[in-house]
Coordinates of N, CA and C in Angstrom, one line a residue:
M1 N -2.5 -1.7 -88.8 CA -2.5 -3.0 -88.1 C -3.5 -3.0 -87.1
K2 N -3.5 -4.3 -87.3 CA -4.7 -5.5 -86.3 C -3.8 -6.3 -85.0
M3 N -4.0 -5.3 -84.3 CA -3.7 -6.3 -82.6 C -4.4 -7.4 -82.4
P4 N -3.7 -8.3 -81.6 CA -4.5 -9.1 -81.0 C -5.1 -8.5 -79.8
S5 N -6.1 -9.4 -78.9 CA -6.1 -9.2 -77.7 C -5.8 -10.0 -76.8
L6 N -5.4 -9.9 -75.8 CA -4.7 -10.5 -74.8 C -5.2 -10.8 -73.3
F7 N -4.7 -11.8 -72.8 CA -5.2 -12.0 -71.1 C -3.9 -12.3 -70.3
L8 N -3.4 -11.1 -69.7 CA -2.3 -11.2 -69.2 C -2.6 -11.5 -67.6
P9 N -1.7 -11.9 -66.8 CA -1.2 -12.2 -65.4 C -1.1 -11.2 -64.9
H10 N -1.3 -10.4 -63.7 CA -0.6 -9.1 -62.9 C 0.3 -9.8 -61.5
G11 N -0.7 -11.0 -61.2 CA 0.5 -11.2 -59.9 C -0.2 -10.5 -58.7
A12 N 1.1 -10.8 -57.7 CA 1.0 -10.5 -56.5 C 1.5 -9.1 -57.4
P13 N 1.2 -7.9 -56.1 CA 1.6 -6.7 -56.5 C 3.1 -6.5 -56.2
D14 N 3.6 -7.1 -55.8 CA 5.1 -7.2 -55.8 C 6.2 -7.7 -57.1
L15 N 5.2 -8.3 -58.1 CA 5.6 -8.9 -59.2 C 6.6 -8.3 -60.0
P16 N 6.8 -6.7 -60.4 CA 7.7 -5.7 -60.6 C 9.2 -6.1 -60.0
L17 N 9.0 -6.6 -58.8 CA 10.3 -6.5 -58.1 C 10.7 -8.2 -57.7
S18 N 10.1 -9.1 -58.2 CA 10.0 -10.1 -58.0 C 11.3 -11.4 -58.6
G19 N 11.2 -10.9 -60.3 CA 12.0 -11.9 -60.6 C 11.6 -13.0 -61.4
H20 N 10.2 -13.3 -60.9 CA 9.2 -14.4 -61.5 C 9.0 -14.4 -63.0
P21 N 8.9 -15.8 -63.3 CA 9.1 -15.9 -64.9 C 8.2 -15.0 -65.3
A22 N 6.6 -15.2 -64.7 CA 5.9 -14.1 -65.6 C 6.5 -12.9 -65.6
A23 N 7.0 -12.4 -64.8 CA 7.2 -10.8 -65.0 C 8.4 -11.0 -65.7
K24 N 9.2 -11.8 -66.3 CA 10.2 -12.0 -67.4 C 9.6 -11.8 -68.6
F25 N 8.2 -12.8 -68.2 CA 7.7 -12.8 -69.6 C 6.8 -11.5 -70.2
L26 N 6.7 -10.5 -69.0 CA 5.6 -9.4 -69.5 C 6.7 -8.7 -70.0
Q27 N 8.0 -8.6 -69.4 CA 9.3 -7.2 -69.9 C 9.7 -7.9 -71.2
Q28 N 9.3 -9.3 -72.3 CA 9.7 -9.6 -73.0 C 8.3 -9.3 -73.9
L29 N 7.0 -9.1 -73.8 CA 5.9 -9.3 -74.4 C 6.1 -8.5 -75.8
K30 N 6.4 -7.1 -75.8 CA 6.6 -6.5 -76.8 C 7.2 -7.0 -78.3
R31 N 8.2 -8.1 -78.2 CA 9.0 -8.6 -78.6 C 7.8 -9.7 -79.8
N32 N 6.6 -10.2 -79.3 CA 5.8 -11.0 -79.8 C 4.6 -9.9 -80.3
I33 N 4.8 -8.9 -80.4 CA 3.3 -7.9 -80.7 C 3.7 -6.8 -81.2
P34 N 3.1 -6.4 -82.1 CA 3.2 -5.1 -83.0 C 3.1 -4.1 -82.2
N35 N 3.9 -2.8 -82.1 CA 3.5 -2.0 -81.5 C 2.0 -1.1 -81.4
P36 N 1.4 -1.0 -80.2 CA -0.1 -0.7 -80.6 C 0.1 1.0 -80.7
K37 N -1.3 1.4 -81.2 CA -1.4 2.5 -81.1 C -2.1 3.7 -79.9
A38 N -2.8 2.7 -78.8 CA -3.6 3.0 -77.9 C -3.8 1.4 -77.3
I39 N -4.2 1.2 -76.0 CA -4.4 0.0 -75.4 C -5.8 0.4 -74.6
V40 N -6.3 -0.3 -74.4 CA -7.8 -0.6 -73.7 C -7.8 -1.5 -72.7
I41 N -7.5 -1.5 -71.4 CA -7.6 -2.5 -70.6 C -8.4 -3.1 -69.2
I42 N -9.0 -4.2 -69.1 CA -9.7 -4.1 -68.0 C -9.4 -5.5 -66.9
S43 N -9.4 -4.8 -66.1 CA -8.8 -5.2 -64.6 C -9.5 -6.1 -63.6
A44 N -9.0 -6.9 -63.1 CA -10.3 -7.6 -62.0 C -10.3 -6.9 -60.6
H45 N -9.4 -6.1 -60.6 CA -9.4 -4.8 -59.6 C -10.2 -3.6 -59.8
W46 N -11.1 -3.6 -60.6 CA -12.0 -2.3 -60.9 C -13.2 -3.0 -61.0
E47 N -14.4 -3.1 -60.3 CA -15.4 -3.4 -60.5 C -16.8 -2.8 -59.9
T48 N -17.6 -2.5 -60.8 CA -18.5 -1.4 -60.7 C -19.7 -1.7 -61.1
F49 N -21.0 -1.2 -60.6 CA -22.4 -1.0 -61.4 C -22.6 -0.2 -62.7
G50 N -22.3 -1.0 -63.7 CA -22.2 -0.3 -64.6 C -21.2 -0.1 -65.2
V51 N -21.0 -0.2 -66.7 CA -19.3 0.2 -67.2 C -18.9 1.7 -66.9
Q52 N -17.7 1.7 -66.5 CA -17.1 3.2 -66.2 C -15.9 3.5 -66.9
I53 N -15.6 4.1 -67.7 CA -14.3 4.8 -68.1 C -14.0 5.8 -67.8
T54 N -12.4 5.4 -67.7 CA -11.2 6.5 -67.1 C -10.9 7.2 -68.3
T55 N -11.2 8.7 -67.3 CA -11.3 9.9 -68.5 C -10.0 10.9 -68.0
A56 N -9.6 11.0 -66.9 CA -8.6 12.0 -66.5 C -7.1 11.9 -67.6
P57 N -6.9 12.8 -68.3 CA -5.6 13.0 -68.8 C -4.7 12.3 -68.4
E58 N -4.1 12.7 -67.1 CA -3.4 11.7 -66.5 C -3.5 10.7 -65.6
L59 N -3.3 9.4 -65.9 CA -3.9 8.0 -65.0 C -3.2 8.1 -63.6
E60 N -3.6 8.2 -62.3 CA -2.6 8.5 -61.6 C -2.1 6.5 -61.0
T61 N -1.4 6.4 -60.8 CA -0.7 5.2 -59.8 C -1.4 5.1 -58.6
I62 N -2.7 3.6 -58.6 CA -2.8 3.4 -57.5 C -2.2 2.3 -56.5
Y63 N -2.0 2.4 -55.3 CA -1.6 1.7 -54.3 C -2.3 0.8 -53.7
D64 N -3.3 -0.1 -54.6 CA -4.5 -0.7 -53.6 C -4.1 -1.5 -53.1
F65 N -3.3 -1.6 -52.3 CA -2.4 -2.9 -51.5 C -1.6 -2.4 -50.6
G66 N -1.3 -3.6 -49.3 CA -0.5 -3.1 -48.1 C 0.1 -4.3 -47.9
G67 N 1.4 -3.9 -46.8 CA 1.9 -4.7 -46.4 C 3.4 -5.1 -47.3
F68 N 3.3 -4.3 -48.2 CA 4.4 -4.7 -49.5 C 5.7 -3.7 -49.1
P69 N 6.6 -4.2 -49.6 CA 8.1 -3.4 -49.3 C 8.3 -2.3 -49.6
S70 N 8.5 -1.2 -49.2 CA 8.5 0.3 -49.2 C 8.6 0.5 -50.9
E71 N 9.8 -0.2 -51.5 CA 10.2 0.2 -52.5 C 9.3 0.1 -53.4
L72 N 8.1 -1.2 -53.6 CA 7.0 -1.1 -54.2 C 6.3 0.2 -54.4
Y73 N 6.2 0.9 -53.3 CA 5.4 2.3 -53.2 C 6.1 3.6 -54.2
D74 N 7.5 2.7 -54.4 CA 8.1 4.4 -55.4 C 7.8 3.9 -56.9
L75 N 7.4 2.9 -56.8 CA 7.3 2.4 -58.2 C 5.9 3.1 -58.7
K76 N 6.0 4.0 -59.8 CA 5.0 4.9 -60.4 C 4.8 4.6 -62.3
Y77 N 3.8 4.7 -62.7 CA 3.8 4.5 -64.0 C 3.0 5.0 -65.1
A78 N 3.4 6.1 -65.2 CA 3.2 7.6 -65.7 C 2.1 7.6 -67.0
A79 N 1.2 6.9 -66.9 CA -0.3 6.8 -67.7 C -1.0 7.8 -68.1
K80 N -1.0 7.9 -69.7 CA -1.7 9.1 -69.9 C -2.7 8.5 -71.1
T81 N -4.0 9.2 -71.6 CA -4.6 9.2 -72.3 C -5.3 9.7 -73.3
T82 N -5.5 9.8 -74.5 CA -5.8 11.0 -75.1 C -7.5 11.3 -75.4
P83 N -8.3 12.9 -75.5 CA -9.6 12.9 -76.0 C -9.8 11.9 -77.2
E84 N -9.2 11.8 -78.0 CA -9.4 10.9 -79.3 C -10.0 9.6 -79.0
L85 N -9.3 8.7 -77.8 CA -8.7 7.3 -77.9 C -10.5 7.4 -76.6
I86 N -10.8 8.4 -75.9 CA -11.8 8.5 -75.0 C -12.9 8.4 -76.0
E87 N -12.8 9.2 -76.7 CA -14.3 9.6 -77.6 C -14.8 8.3 -78.7
K88 N -13.5 7.8 -79.2 CA -13.5 6.7 -79.9 C -14.3 5.5 -79.1
I89 N -13.8 5.3 -77.8 CA -14.5 4.3 -76.7 C -16.2 4.4 -76.3
K90 N -16.3 5.9 -76.3 CA -17.9 6.3 -75.8 C -18.5 5.8 -77.2
N91 N -18.3 6.4 -78.5 CA -18.9 6.3 -79.5 C -19.2 5.0 -80.0
L92 N -18.4 3.8 -79.6 CA -18.2 2.4 -79.6 C -19.4 1.7 -78.5
L93 N -19.0 2.3 -77.5 CA -20.2 1.8 -76.4 C -21.6 2.4 -76.7
G94 N -21.9 3.5 -77.2 CA -22.5 3.8 -77.1 C -23.4 3.3 -78.6
D95 N -23.0 2.7 -79.8 CA -23.2 2.7 -80.7 C -24.0 1.1 -80.0
A96 N -23.4 0.2 -79.2 CA -23.5 -1.0 -79.2 C -24.6 -1.1 -78.3
N97 N -25.4 0.0 -77.4 CA -26.0 0.4 -76.8 C -25.9 -0.4 -75.1
I98 N -24.4 -0.1 -74.9 CA -23.6 -0.3 -73.6 C -23.9 0.9 -72.9
Q99 N -24.6 1.0 -71.6 CA -24.5 2.1 -70.7 C -23.1 2.3 -70.2
F100 N -22.8 3.4 -70.0 CA -21.6 3.3 -69.3 C -21.4 5.0 -68.6
S101 N -20.5 5.5 -67.9 CA -20.2 6.8 -67.5 C -18.9 6.9 -67.6
A102 N -18.2 8.3 -67.2 CA -17.3 8.5 -67.6 C -16.5 9.0 -65.8
N103 N -15.2 8.3 -65.5 CA -14.5 8.8 -64.1 C -13.3 9.9 -64.6
N104 N -13.9 10.7 -64.1 CA -12.2 11.6 -64.4 C -11.2 11.4 -63.3
R105 N -11.4 10.6 -62.1 CA -10.6 10.8 -60.6 C -10.2 9.6 -61.0
R106 N -10.5 8.4 -61.2 CA -9.5 7.3 -61.3 C -8.6 7.0 -62.1
G107 N -7.6 6.5 -61.4 CA -6.2 5.8 -62.0 C -6.2 4.5 -62.4
L108 N -5.0 4.5 -62.3 CA -4.9 2.7 -62.8 C -4.5 2.0 -61.4
D109 N -5.4 0.8 -61.2 CA -4.9 0.2 -60.0 C -3.7 -1.1 -60.3
H110 N -3.6 -1.8 -59.4 CA -2.4 -2.6 -59.9 C -2.5 -3.7 -60.5
G111 N -4.0 -4.0 -60.8 CA -3.9 -5.1 -61.9 C -4.2 -4.5 -63.1
A112 N -3.6 -3.2 -63.7 CA -3.7 -2.7 -65.0 C -2.4 -2.2 -64.8
W113 N -1.9 -1.6 -64.1 CA -0.5 -1.1 -63.8 C 0.6 -1.9 -63.8
V114 N 0.9 -2.8 -63.1 CA 1.6 -3.9 -63.0 C 2.1 -4.6 -64.3
P115 N 1.0 -5.0 -64.7 CA 1.7 -5.8 -66.2 C 1.7 -4.4 -67.3
L116 N 1.4 -3.3 -67.2 CA 1.7 -2.5 -68.2 C 3.2 -2.1 -67.5
W117 N 3.4 -1.7 -66.6 CA 4.7 -0.9 -66.2 C 5.8 -1.9 -66.6
L118 N 5.7 -3.3 -66.6 CA 6.6 -4.7 -66.9 C 6.6 -4.3 -68.5
A119 N 5.5 -4.4 -69.4 CA 5.4 -4.8 -70.8 C 5.6 -3.6 -71.3
F120 N 5.0 -2.4 -71.1 CA 5.2 -1.1 -71.6 C 5.6 -0.2 -71.0
P121 N 7.0 0.0 -70.5 CA 7.6 1.0 -69.4 C 8.0 2.0 -69.6
D122 N 8.0 2.5 -71.1 CA 7.6 3.8 -71.3 C 6.5 4.7 -71.2
A123 N 5.7 4.1 -71.1 CA 4.2 4.6 -70.6 C 4.0 6.0 -71.8
N124 N 4.2 5.4 -72.7 CA 3.9 6.5 -74.1 C 2.9 6.0 -75.1
I125 N 2.5 5.1 -74.6 CA 0.9 4.7 -75.4 C -0.1 4.9 -74.5
P126 N -1.2 5.7 -75.8 CA -2.8 6.4 -74.8 C -3.3 5.1 -74.2
I127 N -3.9 4.9 -72.8 CA -4.3 4.2 -72.2 C -5.8 4.4 -71.4
V128 N -6.7 3.3 -71.6 CA -7.9 3.9 -70.7 C -8.2 2.4 -70.5
Q129 N -8.8 2.8 -69.0 CA -9.1 1.5 -68.0 C -10.6 1.5 -68.5
L130 N -11.4 -0.1 -68.2 CA -12.7 -0.2 -68.6 C -13.1 -0.5 -67.3
S131 N -14.1 -0.5 -66.5 CA -14.3 -1.0 -65.2 C -15.1 -2.5 -65.7
L132 N -15.4 -3.6 -65.0 CA -15.6 -5.0 -64.7 C -17.4 -4.4 -64.1
D133 N -18.4 -4.5 -65.1 CA -19.6 -4.0 -64.8 C -20.1 -5.7 -64.2
R134 N -20.4 -5.4 -62.6 CA -21.3 -6.6 -61.6 C -22.5 -7.1 -62.8
R135 N -23.1 -6.0 -63.2 CA -24.3 -6.9 -63.7 C -24.5 -7.6 -64.8
M136 N -23.1 -7.8 -65.2 CA -23.1 -8.7 -66.8 C -22.6 -10.1 -66.1
N137 N -23.1 -11.1 -66.8 CA -22.9 -12.3 -66.4 C -21.4 -12.7 -67.3
A138 N -21.4 -13.9 -67.8 CA -20.4 -14.7 -68.0 C -20.4 -14.3 -69.9
E139 N -21.5 -14.6 -70.3 CA -21.9 -14.4 -71.6 C -22.2 -12.8 -71.7
D140 N -22.6 -12.2 -71.0 CA -22.7 -10.5 -71.2 C -21.3 -10.0 -71.5
L141 N -20.2 -10.7 -70.9 CA -19.1 -10.2 -70.7 C -18.3 -10.5 -72.0
F142 N -18.7 -11.8 -72.5 CA -18.0 -12.1 -73.9 C -18.4 -11.2 -74.7
K143 N -19.8 -11.1 -74.8 CA -20.4 -10.0 -75.9 C -19.6 -8.8 -75.7
F144 N -19.6 -8.1 -75.0 CA -19.0 -7.0 -74.4 C -17.6 -7.0 -75.0
G145 N -16.9 -8.2 -75.1 CA -15.6 -8.1 -75.5 C -15.7 -8.0 -76.9
Q146 N -16.5 -8.9 -77.5 CA -16.8 -8.6 -78.8 C -16.9 -7.4 -79.7
V147 N -17.4 -6.4 -78.8 CA -17.8 -5.1 -78.7 C -16.8 -4.3 -79.2
L148 N -15.3 -4.7 -78.0 CA -14.3 -4.2 -78.3 C -13.4 -4.4 -78.8
G149 N -13.1 -5.5 -79.3 CA -12.7 -6.1 -80.6 C -12.9 -5.7 -81.6
V150 N -13.4 -4.7 -82.3 CA -13.3 -3.8 -83.3 C -12.6 -3.1 -83.5
L151 N -11.9 -2.5 -81.9 CA -10.8 -1.9 -81.7 C -9.7 -1.8 -82.5
R152 N -9.4 -3.6 -82.4 CA -8.3 -4.2 -82.9 C -8.0 -3.6 -84.3
E153 N -9.1 -3.9 -85.1 CA -8.7 -3.2 -86.2 C -7.9 -1.6 -86.9
Q154 N -7.9 -1.2 -85.8 CA -7.6 0.4 -85.4 C -6.2 0.5 -84.7
N155 N -5.7 -0.6 -84.8 CA -4.3 -1.1 -83.7 C -4.2 -0.4 -82.3
I156 N -5.6 -1.1 -81.9 CA -5.7 -0.8 -80.6 C -5.4 -2.2 -79.6
L157 N -4.8 -2.4 -78.7 CA -4.7 -3.9 -78.0 C -5.4 -3.5 -76.9
I158 N -6.0 -4.7 -77.0 CA -7.0 -5.2 -75.5 C -6.6 -6.2 -75.3
I159 N -6.8 -5.8 -73.7 CA -5.9 -6.5 -72.1 C -7.2 -6.6 -71.0
G160 N -6.9 -8.0 -71.2 CA -7.8 -8.3 -69.9 C -6.6 -8.6 -69.0
S161 N -6.9 -8.2 -67.7 CA -5.6 -8.6 -66.4 C -6.4 -9.4 -65.2
G162 N -5.9 -10.4 -65.1 CA -6.5 -11.4 -63.6 C -5.4 -11.9 -63.6
A163 N -6.0 -13.7 -63.7 CA -5.0 -14.4 -62.7 C -6.4 -15.8 -63.8
S164 N -5.4 -16.8 -64.1 CA -5.9 -18.1 -64.7 C -6.9 -19.0 -63.2
V165 N -5.5 -19.0 -62.1 CA -6.2 -19.5 -60.4 C -6.1 -18.3 -59.7
H166 N -6.8 -18.2 -58.4 CA -6.7 -16.9 -58.0 C -7.7 -17.7 -56.4
N167 N -6.7 -18.5 -55.7 CA -7.1 -18.3 -54.3 C -6.1 -18.0 -53.5
L168 N -6.2 -17.1 -52.7 CA -5.1 -16.1 -52.0 C -5.3 -16.4 -50.5
G169 N -6.4 -17.9 -50.3 CA -6.5 -18.5 -48.9 C -5.8 -19.5 -48.9
N170 N -5.4 -20.0 -49.9 CA -4.5 -21.1 -49.9 C -3.0 -20.5 -50.5
I171 N -2.5 -19.7 -50.6 CA -0.9 -19.5 -50.8 C 0.0 -19.8 -50.0
T172 N 1.1 -20.4 -50.6 CA 2.5 -21.2 -50.0 C 3.6 -20.2 -50.5
P173 N 4.4 -20.5 -49.8 CA 5.6 -19.7 -50.3 C 6.0 -20.0 -51.7
E174 N 6.6 -18.9 -52.0 CA 7.0 -18.9 -53.5 C 8.0 -20.3 -53.6
G175 N 7.6 -21.0 -55.2 CA 8.5 -22.2 -55.0 C 7.9 -23.4 -54.6
S176 N 7.1 -23.3 -53.8 CA 6.1 -24.8 -53.6 C 5.5 -25.5 -54.7
P177 N 4.8 -26.5 -54.2 CA 4.6 -27.6 -55.1 C 3.1 -26.6 -55.4
V178 N 2.6 -26.4 -56.7 CA 1.0 -26.2 -56.9 C 0.1 -27.3 -56.3
A179 N -0.9 -26.9 -55.9 CA -1.8 -27.7 -55.4 C -2.3 -28.8 -57.0
D180 N -2.9 -29.8 -56.5 CA -3.7 -30.6 -57.6 C -4.8 -29.4 -57.8
W181 N -5.7 -29.6 -57.4 CA -6.9 -28.2 -57.9 C -6.4 -27.3 -58.5
A182 N -5.5 -27.0 -58.8 CA -4.9 -25.6 -59.3 C -4.5 -25.9 -60.5
I183 N -3.6 -26.7 -60.5 CA -3.3 -27.6 -61.7 C -4.4 -28.5 -62.5
A184 N -5.5 -28.6 -62.3 CA -6.7 -29.4 -63.1 C -7.0 -27.9 -63.6
F185 N -8.1 -27.2 -62.8 CA -8.8 -25.8 -63.5 C -8.0 -25.0 -64.1
N186 N -6.4 -25.1 -64.4 CA -5.5 -24.4 -65.3 C -5.4 -25.0 -66.9
G187 N -5.8 -26.6 -66.3 CA -5.5 -27.5 -67.9 C -6.8 -27.1 -68.1
W188 N -7.9 -27.2 -67.4 CA -9.2 -27.3 -68.3 C -9.5 -26.2 -68.9
L189 N -8.7 -24.9 -68.4 CA -9.0 -23.3 -69.3 C -7.6 -23.6 -70.3
E190 N -6.6 -24.4 -70.3 CA -6.2 -24.1 -71.6 C -6.9 -25.1 -72.5
G191 N -7.4 -26.0 -72.0 CA -8.0 -27.2 -72.9 C -9.1 -26.6 -73.8
V192 N -9.9 -25.6 -73.5 CA -11.3 -24.7 -74.0 C -10.9 -24.0 -74.9
I193 N -10.0 -23.2 -74.3 CA -9.3 -21.9 -75.1 C -8.6 -22.2 -76.6
E194 N -7.4 -23.5 -76.3 CA -7.4 -23.8 -77.3 C -8.0 -24.5 -78.1
N195 N -8.9 -24.8 -78.2 CA -10.2 -25.2 -78.8 C -11.3 -24.7 -79.5
N196 N -11.3 -23.4 -78.7 CA -12.0 -22.1 -79.0 C -13.1 -22.6 -78.7
E197 N -13.4 -23.1 -77.9 CA -14.7 -24.2 -77.1 C -15.2 -23.1 -75.8
W198 N -16.2 -22.0 -76.8 CA -16.3 -20.8 -75.9 C -17.3 -20.8 -75.1
Q199 N -18.5 -21.6 -75.8 CA -19.7 -22.0 -74.9 C -19.1 -22.7 -73.3
K200 N -18.5 -24.0 -73.7 CA -17.7 -24.3 -72.5 C -17.0 -23.5 -71.2
L201 N -16.1 -22.1 -72.1 CA -15.4 -21.4 -71.3 C -16.4 -20.5 -70.1
L202 N -18.0 -20.3 -71.1 CA -19.0 -19.3 -70.3 C -19.3 -20.2 -69.5
K203 N -19.3 -21.7 -69.0 CA -19.9 -21.8 -68.2 C -18.8 -22.7 -67.0
F204 N -17.6 -21.8 -67.0 CA -17.1 -22.1 -65.9 C -17.3 -22.6 -64.7
S205 N -18.4 -22.0 -63.8 CA -18.4 -21.8 -62.8 C -19.5 -23.5 -62.4
A206 N -19.4 -24.6 -63.6 CA -20.0 -25.9 -63.3 C -18.7 -26.8 -63.0
V207 N -17.5 -26.1 -63.6 CA -16.4 -27.1 -63.8 C -15.9 -27.9 -62.2
P208 N -15.4 -29.0 -61.9 CA -15.0 -29.6 -61.6 C -13.6 -28.3 -60.8
H209 N -13.7 -28.2 -59.2 CA -12.4 -27.6 -58.2 C -12.5 -26.2 -59.0
Y210 N -13.6 -25.6 -59.8 CA -13.8 -23.8 -59.9 C -13.6 -23.3 -58.5
K211 N -14.9 -23.9 -57.4 CA -14.6 -22.9 -56.7 C -13.5 -22.6 -55.7
Q212 N -12.7 -23.8 -55.9 CA -11.3 -23.7 -54.9 C -10.2 -22.9 -55.9
A213 N -10.8 -23.1 -57.1 CA -9.7 -22.0 -58.1 C -10.0 -20.7 -58.4
H214 N -11.2 -20.3 -57.6 CA -11.4 -18.9 -57.6 C -12.9 -18.9 -56.8
P215 N -12.4 -18.6 -55.7 CA -13.5 -18.5 -54.4 C -14.2 -17.1 -55.2
T216 N -13.9 -16.3 -55.6 CA -14.6 -15.3 -56.1 C -14.5 -15.2 -57.7
P217 N -15.1 -14.4 -58.7 CA -14.9 -14.7 -60.1 C -14.3 -13.6 -60.6
E218 N -13.8 -12.3 -60.1 CA -13.4 -11.0 -60.8 C -12.0 -11.6 -61.5
H219 N -11.4 -12.4 -61.1 CA -9.8 -12.5 -61.2 C -10.0 -13.2 -63.0
L220 N -11.3 -14.3 -63.1 CA -11.2 -15.1 -64.1 C -12.0 -13.8 -65.4
L221 N -12.7 -13.2 -65.0 CA -14.0 -12.3 -65.9 C -13.0 -11.6 -66.9
P222 N -11.9 -11.2 -66.9 CA -11.2 -10.1 -67.8 C -11.1 -11.1 -68.7
L223 N -10.5 -12.7 -68.0 CA -10.5 -13.4 -69.7 C -11.2 -13.8 -70.5
I224 N -12.8 -13.8 -69.9 CA -13.8 -13.7 -70.6 C -14.0 -12.8 -71.9
V225 N -13.8 -11.5 -71.2 CA -13.3 -10.1 -72.1 C -12.9 -10.4 -73.3
A226 N -11.5 -10.4 -72.9 CA -10.3 -10.7 -73.6 C -10.4 -12.0 -75.1
A227 N -10.9 -12.9 -74.2 CA -11.6 -13.9 -75.4 C -12.5 -13.7 -76.5
G228 N -14.0 -13.2 -75.9 CA -14.4 -12.3 -77.0 C -13.9 -11.2 -77.5
A229 N -13.0 -10.1 -77.2 CA -12.5 -9.6 -78.5 C -11.5 -10.2 -79.2
G230 N -11.3 -11.4 -79.4 CA -10.7 -12.5 -80.4 C -11.5 -12.3 -81.5
L231 N -12.9 -12.3 -81.0 CA -13.7 -12.4 -82.3 C -13.4 -14.1 -83.0
D232 N -13.1 -14.6 -82.0 CA -13.1 -16.2 -82.8 C -12.0 -16.7 -83.4
E233 N -11.2 -16.0 -83.6 CA -10.0 -16.1 -84.3 C -8.9 -16.8 -83.5
P234 N -8.0 -17.6 -84.3 CA -6.8 -18.2 -83.6 C -6.2 -18.3 -82.0
T235 N -6.2 -18.8 -81.4 CA -5.7 -18.7 -80.0 C -4.7 -19.4 -79.6
S236 N -3.6 -18.5 -79.0 CA -2.2 -19.2 -78.5 C -1.8 -19.0 -77.1
K237 N -1.1 -20.0 -76.1 CA -1.0 -19.5 -75.0 C 0.7 -19.2 -74.9
I238 N 0.6 -17.9 -74.5 CA 2.1 -17.3 -74.5 C 3.1 -17.4 -73.2
H239 N 2.2 -18.1 -72.2 CA 2.8 -17.9 -71.1 C 2.1 -19.0 -69.8
S240 N 2.9 -19.9 -69.3 CA 2.0 -20.2 -68.3 C 3.0 -20.6 -66.5
S241 N 2.9 -20.4 -65.8 CA 3.1 -20.4 -64.6 C 2.4 -20.3 -63.5
F242 N 2.9 -20.7 -62.4 CA 2.3 -20.3 -61.0 C 2.9 -19.5 -59.9
S243 N 2.3 -18.9 -59.0 CA 2.7 -18.3 -58.2 C 2.3 -18.0 -56.8
Y244 N 3.2 -18.2 -55.9 CA 2.2 -18.7 -54.3 C 1.9 -20.1 -54.6
G245 N 1.9 -20.8 -55.0 CA 1.2 -21.9 -54.8 C 0.0 -22.2 -55.3
S246 N -1.0 -20.8 -55.4 CA -2.3 -21.1 -55.9 C -2.7 -19.6 -56.7
I247 N -1.7 -18.9 -57.6 CA -2.2 -18.0 -58.4 C -1.6 -18.5 -59.7
G248 N -2.7 -19.1 -60.6 CA -2.4 -18.9 -62.0 C -2.1 -18.1 -62.8
M249 N -0.8 -18.0 -64.0 CA 0.2 -16.7 -64.0 C -0.4 -17.5 -65.4
S250 N -1.2 -17.7 -66.1 CA -1.2 -18.2 -67.7 C -1.5 -17.1 -68.4
A251 N -1.2 -17.1 -69.7 CA -1.5 -15.7 -70.5 C -2.0 -16.2 -72.1
W252 N -2.7 -15.5 -72.2 CA -3.1 -15.9 -73.9 C -3.0 -15.1 -75.2
M253 N -2.9 -15.2 -76.5 CA -3.0 -14.3 -77.2 C -4.5 -14.3 -78.2
F254 N -5.2 -13.8 -77.9 CA -6.3 -14.0 -79.1 C -6.0 -13.2 -80.2
G255 N -6.3 -13.9 -81.4 CA -6.4 -13.3 -83.0 C -4.6 -12.9 -83.0
D256 N -4.4 -12.5 -84.2 CA -2.9 -12.2 -84.4 C -2.6 -10.9 -85.4

């Protein structure tokens, strides 16, 4: 069975406790996709020079944040992987001449475990997280996604986890009106993705309001990978909302 590629929001770390519409969307995600054999996830919160692959048999829940309610630190996602999945990814990257290194100490950051905790709470699907390579530009990341897209034919789900808009310097109380610039950039994203205009997507940094929507690019880059993994197949927006006024929580499915 062929899996899609997804771009999912992870929001603030307390999303699992929030009752936010995006949390409810993630909790219902399994209704809209087949059950994957394995998951490969790329998060905004793991950037390295060179691609790294998690290879620990059990992936620790990383609390890479502070200042949240104590019950959030009690949440654990008991993620595991398999040697077969790791070997499959190593072979795929090697065949594509993509340099990588194994990391047997790294667990899952909140950009990875928060959406997985909500969408796949049983934690019974093998998972590998890949880092974002700081050396790759947008075109490189799109091609990286195209390489990963081959895994979809093997019933492996590709997930990019980030935010369609991410400006922590302009957050407002939950439920506040969303800034015009955030709506404008999010709308631009929706348009180019709906029309499969990938060259326009790769030039995101030239779009008006980009620097307000993303003072730094890391939360947008997993979207580029996920779009590449869609292999130019039909796309669909599967969720849209905002959190704290300046965090875009849109989600897309690439392929079906």
